[in-house]
Amino acid sequence: MYIPKPIDNKITIPHLRKMKQDDEKFVCLTAYDYSFASLVEDCGIEVVLVGDSLGMVIQGHETTIPVTLDEICYHGKAVAAGLRNAMLMLDMPFGSLNSPQQAIDNASVLLKATEAQVVKLEGGQTQLKTVETLAKFGIASCSHLGLQPQMVHKMGGYRVQGKARAAAEQMRATALELEAAGTDLLLLECVPAALAAEITARLEIPVIGIGAGVDVDGQILVLHDVLNVTPGKKPKFSKNFMQGQSSIQAAIKRYVSEVKRRQFPDQTHIFT
Ligand code: KIV
């Protein structure tokens, strides 16, 4: 007998919009496999991202650029198997969205294989037409502005974005255009806190931040940074939540509770 999965408590885009309206913070985290997906959801994570950060933290590459669509698909399926109600978001990897048609085709492959709810795309202004096309075909998207790791070589390194007045103005305008084009969520990475707060206040769609201050609607971090197992230098915006905790579950619950109470990020994890 066919028994469908319960969807009553599934986190949806309208659910995140309601949280924004109610000024309630939501918490996102990356995961790349079944066991961690299930564990992070049990700890209260509302949105799980299979990020192309997997190229760095799982595969050991220096950048996210080598990650393929097949790899996002593989990890997406594993994570989907571990989730019940959390929202699943998948990154569109480098080279998978060079035209609206290619993006639609590749997003469709990912969504069919994993039943994820949202695809995330870097590219801002360049992706306006793609965002509009995805929306027309009923595909929910999260646009990614600020530091865009897939453009690391063009940006000349992993640097805070939107510090100069013109760059800030450009980011504000692009965020509004992406919302008008139909994107459902916006992610801001490494953006001065005041600028992120202003963009968040001006948009109706929920804004997720990483290194974007406390006044965004939701926070996201890379799982390996939260657990302090990322080799090498740690980014300023991340925090070792394992410190003082006796288990992985306790560390992730601490992350959830600090975001919900607006204790994370504090002044030491933001950019001005
Ligand atoms: O790939 C990723 O994990 C991401 C997060 C850093 C937001 O894009």
PDB file of C-alpha atoms and ligand atoms in Angstrom:
ATOM      1  CA  MET A   1       0.000   0.000   0.000  1.00  0.00           C
ATOM      2  CA  TYR A   2       1.297   3.488  -0.889  1.00  0.00           C
ATOM      3  CA  ILE A   3       1.770   5.693   2.183  1.00  0.00           C
ATOM      4  CA  PRO A   4       2.831   9.240   1.248  1.00  0.00           C
ATOM      5  CA  LYS A   5       5.321  11.069   3.444  1.00  0.00           C
ATOM      6  CA  PRO A   6       3.561  13.529   5.789  1.00  0.00           C
ATOM      7  CA  ILE A   7       3.902  17.075   4.467  1.00  0.00           C
ATOM      8  CA  ASP A   8       1.884  18.932   7.113  1.00  0.00           C
ATOM      9  CA  ASN A   9       4.903  20.201   9.001  1.00  0.00           C
ATOM     10  CA  LYS A  10       7.178  20.701   6.004  1.00  0.00           C
ATOM     11  CA  ILE A  11       8.971  24.064   6.052  1.00  0.00           C
ATOM     12  CA  THR A  12       7.916  25.976   2.940  1.00  0.00           C
ATOM     13  CA  ILE A  13       8.656  29.377   1.403  1.00  0.00           C
ATOM     14  CA  PRO A  14       5.354  30.821   2.801  1.00  0.00           C
ATOM     15  CA  HIS A  15       6.402  29.475   6.218  1.00  0.00           C
ATOM     16  CA  LEU A  16       9.718  31.402   6.025  1.00  0.00           C
ATOM     17  CA  ARG A  17       7.867  34.532   4.814  1.00  0.00           C
ATOM     18  CA  LYS A  18       5.563  34.295   7.827  1.00  0.00           C
ATOM     19  CA  MET A  19       8.597  33.978  10.127  1.00  0.00           C
ATOM     20  CA  LYS A  20      10.011  37.143   8.551  1.00  0.00           C
ATOM     21  CA  GLN A  21       6.720  38.988   9.096  1.00  0.00           C
ATOM     22  CA  ASP A  22       6.645  37.783  12.716  1.00  0.00           C
ATOM     23  CA  ASP A  23      10.297  38.793  13.188  1.00  0.00           C
ATOM     24  CA  GLU A  24      11.220  35.222  14.121  1.00  0.00           C
ATOM     25  CA  LYS A  25      14.710  34.126  13.043  1.00  0.00           C
ATOM     26  CA  PHE A  26      15.166  30.853  11.147  1.00  0.00           C
ATOM     27  CA  VAL A  27      18.280  28.701  11.111  1.00  0.00           C
ATOM     28  CA  CYS A  28      20.001  27.089   8.136  1.00  0.00           C
ATOM     29  CA  LEU A  29      23.040  24.804   7.913  1.00  0.00           C
ATOM     30  CA  THR A  30      24.817  22.835   5.215  1.00  0.00           C
ATOM     31  CA  ALA A  31      24.831  19.028   5.204  1.00  0.00           C
ATOM     32  CA  TYR A  32      26.163  16.589   2.662  1.00  0.00           C
ATOM     33  CA  ASP A  33      24.968  13.141   3.787  1.00  0.00           C
ATOM     34  CA  TYR A  34      22.049  11.174   5.247  1.00  0.00           C
ATOM     35  CA  SER A  35      23.268  10.878   8.843  1.00  0.00           C
ATOM     36  CA  PHE A  36      24.104  14.560   9.334  1.00  0.00           C
ATOM     37  CA  ALA A  37      20.902  15.652   7.548  1.00  0.00           C
ATOM     38  CA  SER A  38      18.830  13.663   9.984  1.00  0.00           C
ATOM     39  CA  LEU A  39      20.881  14.857  12.986  1.00  0.00           C
ATOM     40  CA  VAL A  40      20.762  18.576  12.097  1.00  0.00           C
ATOM     41  CA  GLU A  41      17.017  18.479  11.504  1.00  0.00           C
ATOM     42  CA  ASP A  42      16.527  16.844  14.912  1.00  0.00           C
ATOM     43  CA  CYS A  43      18.515  19.730  16.425  1.00  0.00           C
ATOM     44  CA  GLY A  44      16.050  22.305  15.040  1.00  0.00           C
ATOM     45  CA  ILE A  45      17.628  23.343  11.721  1.00  0.00           C
ATOM     46  CA  GLU A  46      14.868  24.624   9.414  1.00  0.00           C
ATOM     47  CA  VAL A  47      16.694  24.836   6.080  1.00  0.00           C
ATOM     48  CA  VAL A  48      19.412  22.406   4.966  1.00  0.00           C
ATOM     49  CA  LEU A  49      21.677  23.417   2.082  1.00  0.00           C
ATOM     50  CA  VAL A  50      23.684  20.994  -0.004  1.00  0.00           C
ATOM     51  CA  GLY A  51      26.200  23.684  -0.824  1.00  0.00           C
ATOM     52  CA  ASP A  52      28.925  23.549  -3.397  1.00  0.00           C
ATOM     53  CA  SER A  53      31.134  24.157  -0.351  1.00  0.00           C
ATOM     54  CA  LEU A  54      31.255  20.358  -0.504  1.00  0.00           C
ATOM     55  CA  GLY A  55      34.022  20.854  -3.062  1.00  0.00           C
ATOM     56  CA  MET A  56      36.169  22.331  -0.287  1.00  0.00           C
ATOM     57  CA  VAL A  57      35.076  20.581   2.919  1.00  0.00           C
ATOM     58  CA  ILE A  58      34.321  17.113   1.505  1.00  0.00           C
ATOM     59  CA  GLN A  59      36.548  16.876  -1.569  1.00  0.00           C
ATOM     60  CA  GLY A  60      39.470  19.053  -0.467  1.00  0.00           C
ATOM     61  CA  HIS A  61      39.541  21.389  -3.477  1.00  0.00           C
ATOM     62  CA  GLU A  62      40.783  24.962  -3.064  1.00  0.00           C
ATOM     63  CA  THR A  63      37.587  26.421  -4.531  1.00  0.00           C
ATOM     64  CA  THR A  64      33.977  25.381  -5.233  1.00  0.00           C
ATOM     65  CA  ILE A  65      34.550  25.544  -8.992  1.00  0.00           C
ATOM     66  CA  PRO A  66      35.241  21.813  -9.672  1.00  0.00           C
ATOM     67  CA  VAL A  67      31.889  20.679  -8.174  1.00  0.00           C
ATOM     68  CA  THR A  68      29.621  19.043 -10.762  1.00  0.00           C
ATOM     69  CA  LEU A  69      25.860  18.730 -11.136  1.00  0.00           C
ATOM     70  CA  ASP A  70      26.165  14.958 -10.627  1.00  0.00           C
ATOM     71  CA  GLU A  71      27.934  15.542  -7.308  1.00  0.00           C
ATOM     72  CA  ILE A  72      25.223  17.947  -6.054  1.00  0.00           C
ATOM     73  CA  CYS A  73      22.693  15.323  -7.168  1.00  0.00           C
ATOM     74  CA  TYR A  74      24.509  12.526  -5.335  1.00  0.00           C
ATOM     75  CA  HIS A  75      24.809  14.454  -2.054  1.00  0.00           C
ATOM     76  CA  GLY A  76      21.307  15.917  -2.515  1.00  0.00           C
ATOM     77  CA  LYS A  77      19.788  12.424  -2.649  1.00  0.00           C
ATOM     78  CA  ALA A  78      21.672  11.362   0.478  1.00  0.00           C
ATOM     79  CA  VAL A  79      20.564  14.472   2.395  1.00  0.00           C
ATOM     80  CA  ALA A  80      16.958  14.170   1.171  1.00  0.00           C
ATOM     81  CA  ALA A  81      16.847  10.651   2.602  1.00  0.00           C
ATOM     82  CA  GLY A  82      17.618  12.063   6.058  1.00  0.00           C
ATOM     83  CA  LEU A  83      15.098  14.934   6.077  1.00  0.00           C
ATOM     84  CA  ARG A  84      11.445  14.871   7.069  1.00  0.00           C
ATOM     85  CA  ASN A  85      10.255  18.464   7.480  1.00  0.00           C
ATOM     86  CA  ALA A  86      13.271  20.717   6.994  1.00  0.00           C
ATOM     87  CA  MET A  87      13.475  22.582   3.689  1.00  0.00           C
ATOM     88  CA  LEU A  88      16.074  21.193   1.295  1.00  0.00           C
ATOM     89  CA  MET A  89      17.991  23.670  -0.847  1.00  0.00           C
ATOM     90  CA  LEU A  90      20.591  22.689  -3.440  1.00  0.00           C
ATOM     91  CA  ASP A  91      23.364  24.775  -4.958  1.00  0.00           C
ATOM     92  CA  MET A  92      23.532  25.141  -8.733  1.00  0.00           C
ATOM     93  CA  PRO A  93      27.250  24.482  -9.321  1.00  0.00           C
ATOM     94  CA  PHE A  94      29.668  26.513 -11.466  1.00  0.00           C
ATOM     95  CA  GLY A  95      28.942  26.077 -15.177  1.00  0.00           C
ATOM     96  CA  SER A  96      25.417  24.724 -14.669  1.00  0.00           C
ATOM     97  CA  LEU A  97      23.563  27.977 -15.302  1.00  0.00           C
ATOM     98  CA  ASN A  98      25.227  29.713 -18.219  1.00  0.00           C
ATOM     99  CA  SER A  99      21.842  30.421 -19.840  1.00  0.00           C
ATOM    100  CA  PRO A 100      18.215  30.382 -18.616  1.00  0.00           C
ATOM    101  CA  GLN A 101      17.579  27.214 -20.653  1.00  0.00           C
ATOM    102  CA  GLN A 102      20.599  25.413 -19.226  1.00  0.00           C
ATOM    103  CA  ALA A 103      19.580  26.493 -15.707  1.00  0.00           C
ATOM    104  CA  ILE A 104      15.992  25.221 -16.153  1.00  0.00           C
ATOM    105  CA  ASP A 105      17.264  21.902 -17.522  1.00  0.00           C
ATOM    106  CA  ASN A 106      19.791  21.431 -14.720  1.00  0.00           C
ATOM    107  CA  ALA A 107      17.478  22.608 -11.932  1.00  0.00           C
ATOM    108  CA  SER A 108      14.882  20.128 -13.219  1.00  0.00           C
ATOM    109  CA  VAL A 109      17.433  17.289 -13.032  1.00  0.00           C
ATOM    110  CA  LEU A 110      18.270  18.224  -9.413  1.00  0.00           C
ATOM    111  CA  LEU A 111      14.661  18.625  -8.300  1.00  0.00           C
ATOM    112  CA  LYS A 112      13.488  15.377  -9.927  1.00  0.00           C
ATOM    113  CA  ALA A 113      16.331  13.401  -8.368  1.00  0.00           C
ATOM    114  CA  THR A 114      16.080  14.826  -4.847  1.00  0.00           C
ATOM    115  CA  GLU A 115      12.652  16.455  -4.383  1.00  0.00           C
ATOM    116  CA  ALA A 116      14.460  19.515  -3.018  1.00  0.00           C
ATOM    117  CA  GLN A 117      12.278  22.633  -2.727  1.00  0.00           C
ATOM    118  CA  VAL A 118      14.749  25.348  -3.725  1.00  0.00           C
ATOM    119  CA  VAL A 119      17.808  25.852  -5.921  1.00  0.00           C
ATOM    120  CA  LYS A 120      20.398  28.481  -4.995  1.00  0.00           C
ATOM    121  CA  LEU A 121      22.244  30.428  -7.629  1.00  0.00           C
ATOM    122  CA  GLU A 122      25.144  32.816  -7.573  1.00  0.00           C
ATOM    123  CA  GLY A 123      25.397  35.526 -10.190  1.00  0.00           C
ATOM    124  CA  GLY A 124      23.098  38.407  -9.207  1.00  0.00           C
ATOM    125  CA  GLN A 125      22.512  40.777 -12.097  1.00  0.00           C
ATOM    126  CA  THR A 126      23.621  38.157 -14.657  1.00  0.00           C
ATOM    127  CA  GLN A 127      20.942  35.748 -13.453  1.00  0.00           C
ATOM    128  CA  LEU A 128      17.891  38.059 -13.604  1.00  0.00           C
ATOM    129  CA  LYS A 129      16.486  36.392 -16.710  1.00  0.00           C
ATOM    130  CA  THR A 130      17.206  32.939 -15.280  1.00  0.00           C
ATOM    131  CA  VAL A 131      15.428  33.761 -12.010  1.00  0.00           C
ATOM    132  CA  GLU A 132      12.426  35.002 -13.998  1.00  0.00           C
ATOM    133  CA  THR A 133      12.402  31.838 -16.145  1.00  0.00           C
ATOM    134  CA  LEU A 134      12.729  29.537 -13.118  1.00  0.00           C
ATOM    135  CA  ALA A 135       9.808  31.344 -11.461  1.00  0.00           C
ATOM    136  CA  LYS A 136       7.694  30.985 -14.642  1.00  0.00           C
ATOM    137  CA  PHE A 137       8.312  27.244 -14.600  1.00  0.00           C
ATOM    138  CA  GLY A 138       7.413  27.009 -10.904  1.00  0.00           C
ATOM    139  CA  ILE A 139      10.942  26.480  -9.601  1.00  0.00           C
ATOM    140  CA  ALA A 140      11.712  28.237  -6.307  1.00  0.00           C
ATOM    141  CA  SER A 141      15.074  29.966  -6.171  1.00  0.00           C
ATOM    142  CA  CYS A 142      17.415  31.572  -3.676  1.00  0.00           C
ATOM    143  CA  SER A 143      19.666  34.232  -5.206  1.00  0.00           C
ATOM    144  CA  HIS A 144      23.157  34.614  -3.738  1.00  0.00           C
ATOM    145  CA  LEU A 145      24.739  38.100  -3.562  1.00  0.00           C
ATOM    146  CA  GLY A 146      27.819  39.563  -1.876  1.00  0.00           C
ATOM    147  CA  LEU A 147      30.806  37.246  -1.850  1.00  0.00           C
ATOM    148  CA  GLN A 148      30.135  34.655  -4.537  1.00  0.00           C
ATOM    149  CA  PRO A 149      32.760  31.898  -4.201  1.00  0.00           C
ATOM    150  CA  GLN A 150      32.204  30.661  -7.775  1.00  0.00           C
ATOM    151  CA  MET A 151      33.586  34.064  -8.914  1.00  0.00           C
ATOM    152  CA  VAL A 152      36.606  33.967  -6.630  1.00  0.00           C
ATOM    153  CA  HIS A 153      39.083  34.525  -9.462  1.00  0.00           C
ATOM    154  CA  LYS A 154      37.129  37.440 -10.920  1.00  0.00           C
ATOM    155  CA  MET A 155      36.670  38.973  -7.437  1.00  0.00           C
ATOM    156  CA  GLY A 156      40.375  38.477  -6.703  1.00  0.00           C
ATOM    157  CA  GLY A 157      39.892  36.500  -3.477  1.00  0.00           C
ATOM    158  CA  TYR A 158      37.408  35.849  -0.702  1.00  0.00           C
ATOM    159  CA  ARG A 159      36.641  39.434   0.349  1.00  0.00           C
ATOM    160  CA  VAL A 160      33.825  41.410   1.945  1.00  0.00           C
ATOM    161  CA  GLN A 161      31.578  42.886  -0.773  1.00  0.00           C
ATOM    162  CA  GLY A 162      29.569  46.129  -0.828  1.00  0.00           C
ATOM    163  CA  LYS A 163      31.888  48.259   1.284  1.00  0.00           C
ATOM    164  CA  ALA A 164      32.266  51.126  -1.195  1.00  0.00           C
ATOM    165  CA  ARG A 165      29.234  53.355  -1.689  1.00  0.00           C
ATOM    166  CA  ALA A 166      28.785  52.457  -5.391  1.00  0.00           C
ATOM    167  CA  ALA A 167      29.078  48.718  -4.708  1.00  0.00           C
ATOM    168  CA  ALA A 168      26.527  48.979  -1.888  1.00  0.00           C
ATOM    169  CA  GLU A 169      24.120  50.887  -4.134  1.00  0.00           C
ATOM    170  CA  GLN A 170      24.560  48.269  -6.869  1.00  0.00           C
ATOM    171  CA  MET A 171      23.851  45.417  -4.405  1.00  0.00           C
ATOM    172  CA  ARG A 172      20.695  47.136  -3.085  1.00  0.00           C
ATOM    173  CA  ALA A 173      19.412  47.678  -6.627  1.00  0.00           C
ATOM    174  CA  THR A 174      20.193  44.096  -7.707  1.00  0.00           C
ATOM    175  CA  ALA A 175      18.453  42.668  -4.643  1.00  0.00           C
ATOM    176  CA  LEU A 176      15.285  44.596  -5.504  1.00  0.00           C
ATOM    177  CA  GLU A 177      15.500  43.516  -9.157  1.00  0.00           C
ATOM    178  CA  LEU A 178      15.932  39.859  -8.183  1.00  0.00           C
ATOM    179  CA  GLU A 179      12.870  40.074  -5.939  1.00  0.00           C
ATOM    180  CA  ALA A 180      10.877  41.660  -8.769  1.00  0.00           C
ATOM    181  CA  ALA A 181      12.108  38.919 -11.132  1.00  0.00           C
ATOM    182  CA  GLY A 182      10.581  36.311  -8.829  1.00  0.00           C
ATOM    183  CA  THR A 183      13.339  34.958  -6.618  1.00  0.00           C
ATOM    184  CA  ASP A 184      11.957  33.508  -3.371  1.00  0.00           C
ATOM    185  CA  LEU A 185      14.905  33.921  -1.011  1.00  0.00           C
ATOM    186  CA  LEU A 186      18.083  35.977  -0.976  1.00  0.00           C
ATOM    187  CA  LEU A 187      21.386  34.915   0.552  1.00  0.00           C
ATOM    188  CA  LEU A 188      23.953  37.594   1.447  1.00  0.00           C
ATOM    189  CA  GLU A 189      27.525  36.444   2.054  1.00  0.00           C
ATOM    190  CA  CYS A 190      30.205  38.671   3.603  1.00  0.00           C
ATOM    191  CA  VAL A 191      28.337  41.947   3.412  1.00  0.00           C
ATOM    192  CA  PRO A 192      28.633  44.862   5.889  1.00  0.00           C
ATOM    193  CA  ALA A 193      25.995  44.385   8.594  1.00  0.00           C
ATOM    194  CA  ALA A 194      24.335  47.780   8.054  1.00  0.00           C
ATOM    195  CA  LEU A 195      23.914  47.157   4.320  1.00  0.00           C
ATOM    196  CA  ALA A 196      22.498  43.659   4.923  1.00  0.00           C
ATOM    197  CA  ALA A 197      20.042  45.105   7.478  1.00  0.00           C
ATOM    198  CA  GLU A 198      18.894  47.723   4.993  1.00  0.00           C
ATOM    199  CA  ILE A 199      18.397  45.189   2.170  1.00  0.00           C
ATOM    200  CA  THR A 200      16.521  42.870   4.556  1.00  0.00           C
ATOM    201  CA  ALA A 201      14.177  45.668   5.602  1.00  0.00           C
ATOM    202  CA  ARG A 202      13.469  46.676   2.005  1.00  0.00           C
ATOM    203  CA  LEU A 203      12.682  43.184   0.690  1.00  0.00           C
ATOM    204  CA  GLU A 204       9.528  41.185   1.324  1.00  0.00           C
ATOM    205  CA  ILE A 205      11.304  37.886   0.655  1.00  0.00           C
ATOM    206  CA  PRO A 206      13.299  36.318   3.511  1.00  0.00           C
ATOM    207  CA  VAL A 207      17.020  37.134   3.561  1.00  0.00           C
ATOM    208  CA  ILE A 208      19.581  34.606   4.810  1.00  0.00           C
ATOM    209  CA  GLY A 209      22.974  35.850   5.957  1.00  0.00           C
ATOM    210  CA  ILE A 210      26.462  34.429   6.365  1.00  0.00           C
ATOM    211  CA  GLY A 211      28.860  37.103   7.549  1.00  0.00           C
ATOM    212  CA  ALA A 212      26.028  39.624   7.064  1.00  0.00           C
ATOM    213  CA  GLY A 213      25.219  40.628  10.637  1.00  0.00           C
ATOM    214  CA  VAL A 214      22.359  39.810  12.952  1.00  0.00           C
ATOM    215  CA  ASP A 215      19.609  41.846  11.267  1.00  0.00           C
ATOM    216  CA  VAL A 216      18.836  39.395   8.469  1.00  0.00           C
ATOM    217  CA  ASP A 217      15.910  36.963   8.651  1.00  0.00           C
ATOM    218  CA  GLY A 218      17.902  33.718   8.875  1.00  0.00           C
ATOM    219  CA  GLN A 219      21.508  32.644   9.383  1.00  0.00           C
ATOM    220  CA  ILE A 220      23.476  29.949   7.573  1.00  0.00           C
ATOM    221  CA  LEU A 221      26.879  28.395   8.277  1.00  0.00           C
ATOM    222  CA  VAL A 222      28.921  25.536   6.866  1.00  0.00           C
ATOM    223  CA  LEU A 223      28.518  22.429   9.059  1.00  0.00           C
ATOM    224  CA  HIS A 224      32.271  21.793   9.236  1.00  0.00           C
ATOM    225  CA  ASP A 225      32.883  25.341  10.537  1.00  0.00           C
ATOM    226  CA  VAL A 226      30.229  24.923  13.247  1.00  0.00           C
ATOM    227  CA  LEU A 227      31.893  21.664  14.331  1.00  0.00           C
ATOM    228  CA  ASN A 228      35.385  23.181  14.006  1.00  0.00           C
ATOM    229  CA  VAL A 229      36.662  20.401  11.733  1.00  0.00           C
ATOM    230  CA  THR A 230      37.483  22.592   8.711  1.00  0.00           C
ATOM    231  CA  PRO A 231      41.258  22.408   8.240  1.00  0.00           C
ATOM    232  CA  GLY A 232      43.259  25.635   8.130  1.00  0.00           C
ATOM    233  CA  LYS A 233      42.246  29.226   8.799  1.00  0.00           C
ATOM    234  CA  LYS A 234      38.635  29.753   9.927  1.00  0.00           C
ATOM    235  CA  PRO A 235      36.523  32.511   8.374  1.00  0.00           C
ATOM    236  CA  LYS A 236      35.806  35.491  10.685  1.00  0.00           C
ATOM    237  CA  PHE A 237      32.051  35.011  10.289  1.00  0.00           C
ATOM    238  CA  SER A 238      32.044  31.395  11.505  1.00  0.00           C
ATOM    239  CA  LYS A 239      32.080  30.194  15.089  1.00  0.00           C
ATOM    240  CA  ASN A 240      33.304  27.026  16.766  1.00  0.00           C
ATOM    241  CA  PHE A 241      30.089  25.861  18.426  1.00  0.00           C
ATOM    242  CA  MET A 242      31.809  22.683  19.701  1.00  0.00           C
ATOM    243  CA  GLN A 243      33.652  24.772  22.276  1.00  0.00           C
ATOM    244  CA  GLY A 244      32.236  23.964  25.706  1.00  0.00           C
ATOM    245  CA  GLN A 245      29.853  21.320  24.300  1.00  0.00           C
ATOM    246  CA  SER A 246      30.087  17.594  24.875  1.00  0.00           C
ATOM    247  CA  SER A 247      28.462  16.388  21.650  1.00  0.00           C
ATOM    248  CA  ILE A 248      27.771  17.358  18.051  1.00  0.00           C
ATOM    249  CA  GLN A 249      24.053  17.545  18.873  1.00  0.00           C
ATOM    250  CA  ALA A 250      24.699  19.974  21.739  1.00  0.00           C
ATOM    251  CA  ALA A 251      26.864  22.174  19.477  1.00  0.00           C
ATOM    252  CA  ILE A 252      24.207  22.396  16.761  1.00  0.00           C
ATOM    253  CA  LYS A 253      21.453  23.070  19.313  1.00  0.00           C
ATOM    254  CA  ARG A 254      23.632  25.874  20.698  1.00  0.00           C
ATOM    255  CA  TYR A 255      23.932  27.361  17.186  1.00  0.00           C
ATOM    256  CA  VAL A 256      20.131  27.182  16.778  1.00  0.00           C
ATOM    257  CA  SER A 257      19.464  28.788  20.140  1.00  0.00           C
ATOM    258  CA  GLU A 258      22.040  31.585  19.643  1.00  0.00           C
ATOM    259  CA  VAL A 259      20.507  32.491  16.269  1.00  0.00           C
ATOM    260  CA  LYS A 260      16.941  32.396  17.616  1.00  0.00           C
ATOM    261  CA  ARG A 261      17.974  34.662  20.530  1.00  0.00           C
ATOM    262  CA  ARG A 262      20.001  36.997  18.240  1.00  0.00           C
ATOM    263  CA  GLN A 263      23.195  36.223  20.157  1.00  0.00           C
ATOM    264  CA  PHE A 264      24.905  34.966  16.998  1.00  0.00           C
ATOM    265  CA  PRO A 265      26.456  36.618  15.090  1.00  0.00           C
ATOM    266  CA  ASP A 266      27.933  39.040  17.626  1.00  0.00           C
ATOM    267  CA  GLN A 267      30.334  41.930  16.932  1.00  0.00           C
ATOM    268  CA  THR A 268      33.300  39.562  16.517  1.00  0.00           C
ATOM    269  CA  HIS A 269      31.672  37.738  13.576  1.00  0.00           C
ATOM    270  CA  ILE A 270      30.408  40.660  11.488  1.00  0.00           C
ATOM    271  CA  PHE A 271      31.816  43.125   8.959  1.00  0.00           C
ATOM    272  CA  THR A 272      31.305  46.898   9.117  1.00  0.00           C
TER     273      THR A 272
HETATM  274  O1  KIV B   1      28.150  26.404  -0.678  1.00  0.00           O
HETATM  275  C1  KIV B   1      27.761  26.768   0.440  1.00  0.00           C
HETATM  276  O2  KIV B   1      27.831  26.045   1.437  1.00  0.00           O
HETATM  277  C2  KIV B   1      27.197  28.095   0.553  1.00  0.00           C
HETATM  278  C3  KIV B   1      27.089  28.653   1.941  1.00  0.00           C
HETATM  279  C4  KIV B   1      28.407  29.156   2.369  1.00  0.00           C
HETATM  280  C5  KIV B   1      26.052  29.691   2.035  1.00  0.00           C
HETATM  281  O3  KIV B   1      26.904  28.729  -0.412  1.00  0.00           O
END
